[in-house]
Amino acid sequence: MIDKTSPVARRRPTGAAWLAIAALLGSAMPATAPAAPIASAKTWPREVQDVLTELKQDCRAEGGKFVVDRGAFATETEVTNDGKPDWVIAYAATRCTTSGYSAWCGTAGCITAILGSTPAGLREIYNDNLRDWKVVPVGARRKGLETSVHGTACGGFGAEVCMQTLAWNGKKWDMVKQYRWTDADYAASQKAGGAPEAPPPVHAARWQFAGSGAGAIAATTDHPDFVALGLRCQPGGGVYMTMVPKPGLALPPAGQPLFVDFKGSANGDFSAVQPLVQEPGKSDLSGPLDPGVEQLLIGADSGLELLASRDGGDEWRDLDYLSLAGSTAAVRALRQQCAGVAGSVASRQTAGQKTAAPLGIVPGYYVTESESCAAPGFETIYYDGRRLGLMRGGAPGSEDENVVGPLGAAERSGKSFLLADWGIEAAILSPTRIQLTIQDTEAPRRWCPADQIPANRRVR
């Protein structure tokens, strides 16, 4: 079965989960300290925003996610010498997930545009590949643009540095100066460069498992963007993901979801989006674990690429790489604990109820153990001894409509039953747990009370 939904949490787990993480690591960790959202950047002129909007629309037309570093995309400056702001646009600060990282850059540098001020507003006065740029004096109280361009512009090789200084005359750019770097220029640049840049942070912490039953948790820590990322069982069923963000992570308004996109590549590019909700006054964000994200966490990848969106997926921001060292063992250990929790809850809820032949399970609704009763995934199974139902919640006549019909013949084989009329084999794990094989063997399912199942999935 494929889970086609990933409902945003309307409630979140308590801070007890993070006390477990703190005990696991032997350090104190605040579970409720508020994390303030990053203030929005200075409002851009309409013409600058229009450039970003067009790039975003082009990306969406390709079916990709639009990733942007707003802080690097637009820089206010003054190069037209009229005392009014001009804007430098760095196309390399954006990318579309369908185009990769190299759409705007090459050996000549990256596409850079300048929107210059005119009586009619900003208009594009420059658009070309640049390796670097800065504003420099070009005369008495006049400024120009010093650029580093492809070496062939100075008659050299592409890897060499060619410097051009340009001045805007109101209609076009005049070449004020052009020269090819000498060995002395390279040496001076290296000397002036100072200490080398520190390498980017790399997440290498192993996932760990701790606790038992409802207190079990699988978690990793020390990520550059968040203090901890963990999974825990929910007493009412399902697994929740909780993230404790660091102050640098831009958060959505309270009550709105932060979308985190997890992408792996071991079995071809595959990604899944996890919604996480922050409540007012709390730092951690939580949501029901998306099945696709879980498959990535226990898959063959050594790590995952992450994106985050604080505006419902309109724009995305790159997060640092997430290590999966130890994640498969930790998540599977958690699953065993969650199955026991869900089974215990179901057993208590069905105390005194009779099982129904021929399957010998308690009549009612069965959801995947990773899901909550109130927010099941693609399909809920209904059984009452005479009928079987595939409850998908769609409108009548749609491909996702509920299908209920006679159970038909049930041929027993050990602890399993072949339901020939449905093309299903059902393994009976306990009076309140089953495991189905339709095309593939799916995760175990557990019993849920009818009043906790969404109304559109109940048998009428």
XYZ file of N, CA, C and O in Angstrom, residues 299-390:
368
model
N 16.759 3.423 4.600
C 17.193 2.959 3.288
C 18.698 2.806 3.179
O 19.433 2.796 4.170
N 19.174 2.744 1.929
C 20.590 2.458 1.667
C 21.466 3.702 1.634
O 22.693 3.589 1.544
N 20.873 4.886 1.701
C 21.676 6.108 1.666
C 22.521 6.241 2.931
O 22.093 5.863 4.030
N 23.709 6.830 2.792
C 24.534 7.147 3.958
C 24.143 8.485 4.563
O 24.500 8.787 5.700
N 23.415 9.274 3.793
C 22.935 10.566 4.274
C 21.923 11.128 3.305
O 21.751 10.618 2.189
N 21.230 12.177 3.721
C 20.163 12.756 2.916
C 20.375 14.258 2.736
O 20.884 14.935 3.637
N 19.984 14.772 1.569
C 19.949 16.217 1.347
C 18.643 16.748 1.935
O 17.591 16.107 1.824
N 18.696 17.928 2.536
C 17.524 18.520 3.172
C 17.224 19.898 2.601
O 18.135 20.686 2.327
N 15.939 20.182 2.438
C 15.433 21.515 2.120
C 14.374 21.858 3.160
O 13.754 20.971 3.745
N 14.137 23.140 3.367
C 13.076 23.563 4.282
C 12.302 24.706 3.655
O 12.866 25.548 2.951
N 11.004 24.736 3.920
C 10.136 25.819 3.458
C 9.267 26.280 4.609
O 8.611 25.476 5.262
N 9.267 27.588 4.845
C 8.454 28.156 5.915
C 7.192 28.819 5.384
O 6.444 29.439 6.127
N 6.947 28.721 4.069
C 5.795 29.397 3.472
C 4.926 28.446 2.661
O 4.328 28.819 1.662
N 4.848 27.195 3.107
C 3.957 26.249 2.446
C 4.492 25.674 1.151
O 3.721 25.114 0.364
N 5.799 25.798 0.896
C 6.381 25.232 -0.312
C 6.561 26.218 -1.440
O 6.978 25.830 -2.540
N 6.277 27.503 -1.201
C 6.461 28.505 -2.256
C 7.944 28.691 -2.557
O 8.351 28.739 -3.720
N 8.755 28.806 -1.522
C 10.198 28.891 -1.661
C 10.842 27.922 -0.681
O 10.308 27.661 0.397
N 12.017 27.417 -1.067
C 12.745 26.456 -0.247
C 14.139 26.978 0.047
O 14.692 27.765 -0.727
N 14.703 26.518 1.136
C 16.045 26.897 1.550
C 16.865 25.634 1.766
O 16.373 24.641 2.318
N 18.130 25.651 1.337
C 19.012 24.512 1.569
C 19.344 24.392 3.052
O 19.701 25.383 3.697
N 19.231 23.184 3.577
C 19.761 22.863 4.895
C 20.983 21.969 4.707
O 21.245 21.474 3.609
N 21.728 21.755 5.774
C 22.918 20.919 5.667
C 22.542 19.443 5.571
O 21.462 19.021 5.976
N 23.476 18.701 5.043
C 23.361 17.251 4.857
C 23.069 16.567 6.196
O 23.602 16.942 7.238
N 22.196 15.559 6.158
C 21.838 14.796 7.349
C 22.484 13.418 7.285
O 22.211 12.640 6.370
N 23.350 13.101 8.259
C 23.965 11.777 8.317
C 22.932 10.734 8.748
O 22.108 10.981 9.629
N 23.006 9.557 8.127
C 22.134 8.440 8.501
C 22.906 7.335 9.209
O 22.419 6.206 9.311
N 24.081 7.659 9.721
C 24.861 6.646 10.438
C 24.044 6.096 11.601
O 23.630 6.830 12.494
N 23.788 4.807 11.595
C 23.042 4.160 12.663
C 21.546 4.330 12.607
O 20.825 3.831 13.489
N 21.029 5.007 11.586
C 19.595 5.315 11.572
C 18.734 4.070 11.375
O 17.673 3.936 11.994
N 19.156 3.155 10.513
C 18.338 1.974 10.236
C 18.113 1.154 11.499
O 16.974 0.790 11.833
N 19.180 0.880 12.237
C 19.048 0.094 13.463
C 18.210 0.832 14.498
O 17.360 0.226 15.176
N 18.426 2.152 14.628
C 17.697 2.926 15.635
C 16.204 2.975 15.328
O 15.361 2.797 16.219
N 15.857 3.217 14.054
C 14.439 3.319 13.684
C 13.747 1.964 13.798
O 12.603 1.873 14.260
N 14.416 0.915 13.400
C 13.798 -0.422 13.513
C 13.604 -0.826 14.959
O 12.600 -1.452 15.316
N 14.558 -0.470 15.817
C 14.391 -0.755 17.244
C 13.204 0.024 17.803
O 12.421 -0.498 18.615
N 13.048 1.262 17.363
C 11.901 2.059 17.800
C 10.604 1.434 17.317
O 9.613 1.366 18.065
N 10.591 0.944 16.089
C 9.385 0.344 15.528
C 8.931 -0.849 16.375
O 7.736 -1.047 16.577
N 9.863 -1.639 16.834
C 9.495 -2.787 17.664
C 8.814 -2.324 18.949
O 7.840 -2.927 19.393
N 9.339 -1.262 19.526
C 8.729 -0.729 20.738
C 7.354 -0.139 20.440
O 6.402 -0.338 21.216
N 7.233 0.574 19.323
C 5.948 1.189 18.965
C 4.885 0.131 18.694
O 3.710 0.321 19.033
N 5.291 -0.970 18.064
C 4.338 -2.054 17.799
C 3.801 -2.608 19.107
O 2.597 -2.888 19.240
N 4.695 -2.756 20.098
C 4.237 -3.244 21.400
C 3.294 -2.266 22.073
O 2.283 -2.669 22.672
N 3.607 -0.967 21.968
C 2.732 0.061 22.558
C 1.361 0.030 21.894
O 0.325 0.026 22.562
N 1.351 0.016 20.542
C 0.080 0.016 19.817
C -0.720 -1.248 20.120
O -1.944 -1.193 20.299
N -0.024 -2.390 20.186
C -0.722 -3.635 20.487
C -1.322 -3.638 21.879
O -2.444 -4.112 22.087
N -0.596 -3.093 22.852
C -1.106 -3.033 24.225
C -2.332 -2.138 24.313
O -3.318 -2.471 24.988
N -2.282 -1.000 23.622
C -3.423 -0.088 23.625
C -4.641 -0.767 23.003
O -5.749 -0.716 23.543
N -4.415 -1.424 21.856
C -5.533 -2.098 21.184
C -6.103 -3.210 22.048
O -7.326 -3.401 22.111
N -5.244 -3.938 22.740
C -5.725 -5.030 23.602
C -6.584 -4.492 24.742
O -7.628 -5.072 25.074
N -6.167 -3.384 25.331
C -6.965 -2.796 26.411
C -8.299 -2.291 25.878
O -9.339 -2.436 26.523
N -8.276 -1.704 24.687
C -9.509 -1.155 24.127
C -10.504 -2.249 23.743
O -11.712 -2.017 23.732
N -9.991 -3.436 23.419
C -10.882 -4.517 22.965
C -11.183 -5.535 24.065
O -11.768 -6.592 23.785
N -10.786 -5.213 25.295
C -11.021 -6.160 26.399
C -12.505 -6.496 26.484
O -13.366 -5.616 26.510
N -12.828 -7.777 26.495
C -14.211 -8.221 26.597
C -14.910 -8.372 25.260
O -16.011 -8.941 25.206
N -14.317 -7.855 24.167
C -14.948 -8.001 22.854
C -14.617 -9.374 22.264
O -13.548 -9.931 22.500
N -15.540 -9.898 21.488
C -15.354 -11.207 20.882
C -14.723 -11.073 19.508
O -14.955 -10.105 18.794
N -13.920 -12.061 19.151
C -13.374 -12.111 17.805
C -14.430 -12.669 16.864
O -15.393 -13.308 17.284
N -14.237 -12.413 15.581
C -15.201 -12.865 14.575
C -14.534 -13.836 13.617
O -13.455 -13.555 13.070
N -15.158 -14.998 13.441
C -14.687 -15.974 12.470
C -14.978 -15.418 11.065
O -15.864 -14.581 10.892
N -14.261 -15.853 10.036
C -13.258 -16.926 10.067
C -11.838 -16.440 10.415
O -10.982 -17.262 10.713
N -11.560 -15.116 10.386
C -10.193 -14.665 10.610
C -9.785 -14.717 12.078
O -8.598 -14.754 12.391
N -10.774 -14.698 12.968
C -10.457 -14.769 14.388
C -9.849 -13.502 14.941
O -9.021 -13.545 15.846
N -10.257 -12.348 14.400
C -9.783 -11.062 14.907
C -10.984 -10.242 15.351
O -12.134 -10.523 14.993
N -10.719 -9.189 16.138
C -11.791 -8.325 16.621
C -12.353 -7.524 15.451
O -11.595 -6.937 14.669
N -13.683 -7.502 15.261
C -14.256 -6.716 14.166
C -13.923 -5.233 14.319
O -13.790 -4.723 15.434
N -13.777 -4.568 13.194
C -13.538 -3.128 13.227
C -12.545 -2.683 12.179
O -12.432 -3.300 11.112
N -11.816 -1.613 12.499
C -10.927 -0.949 11.536
C -9.467 -1.211 11.899
O -9.091 -1.206 13.080
N -8.635 -1.371 10.868
C -7.221 -1.676 11.068
C -6.374 -0.694 10.247
O -6.549 -0.568 9.031
N -5.478 -0.009 10.943
C -4.588 0.951 10.282
C -3.141 0.486 10.477
O -2.828 -0.266 11.400
N -2.257 0.949 9.618
C -0.838 0.642 9.758
C -0.330 1.161 11.097
O -0.681 2.261 11.521
N 0.513 0.376 11.750
C 0.962 0.722 13.097
C 1.714 2.042 13.151
O 1.810 2.659 14.205
N 2.255 2.495 12.035
C 2.962 3.775 12.022
C 2.013 4.961 11.982
O 2.457 6.104 12.059
N 0.719 4.694 11.856
C -0.267 5.768 11.707
C -1.145 5.867 12.953
O -1.293 4.902 13.700
N -1.719 7.038 13.145
C -2.698 7.188 14.211
C -4.076 6.833 13.666
O -4.328 6.909 12.461
N -4.980 6.457 14.558
C -6.340 6.108 14.128
C -7.035 7.307 13.478
O -7.778 7.163 12.510
N -6.766 8.495 14.014
C -7.450 9.699 13.532
C -6.885 10.207 12.224
O -7.533 10.998 11.536
N -5.675 9.773 11.853
C -5.052 10.260 10.621
C -4.404 9.099 9.884
O -3.180 9.043 9.734
N -5.200 8.141 9.412
C -4.620 6.994 8.698
C -4.096 7.418 7.336
O -4.404 8.506 6.850
N -3.327 6.532 6.742
C -2.770 6.833 5.433
C -3.732 6.529 4.311
O -4.938 6.773 4.402
N -3.204 5.943 3.238
C -4.003 5.754 2.029
C -5.219 4.866 2.241
O -6.305 5.145 1.765
N -5.070 3.793 3.023
C -6.137 2.797 3.068
C -6.300 2.222 4.473
O -5.329 1.823 5.107
N -7.537 2.190 4.950
C -7.892 1.544 6.210
C -8.666 0.263 5.879
O -9.504 0.257 4.978
N -8.372 -0.821 6.596
C -9.060 -2.093 6.359
C -10.209 -2.234 7.356
O -10.034 -2.008 8.558
N -11.379 -2.626 6.833
C -12.541 -2.885 7.687
C -12.894 -4.371 7.604
O -12.838 -4.987 6.540
N -13.274 -4.937 8.772
C -13.649 -6.357 8.817
C -14.728 -6.549 9.880
O -14.624 -6.005 10.991
N -15.789 -7.301 9.521
C -16.823 -7.591 10.526
C -17.220 -9.071 10.554
O -18.229 -9.443 11.147
N -16.428 -9.908 9.903
C -16.720 -11.336 9.870
C -17.426 -11.751 8.603
O -17.251 -12.880 8.132
N -18.238 -10.873 8.057
C -18.957 -11.171 6.806
C -18.447 -10.337 5.640
O -18.504 -10.758 4.489
N -17.955 -9.135 5.938
C -17.556 -8.202 4.885
C -16.099 -7.743 5.100
O -15.574 -7.781 6.207
N -15.517 -7.304 4.004
C -14.205 -6.655 4.044
C -14.348 -5.294 3.378
O -15.143 -5.139 2.437
N -13.626 -4.329 3.870
C -13.682 -2.990 3.284
C -12.298 -2.408 3.092
O -11.425 -2.542 3.954
N -12.082 -1.792 1.929
C -10.873 -1.010 1.667
C -11.295 0.451 1.716
O -11.837 0.995 0.761
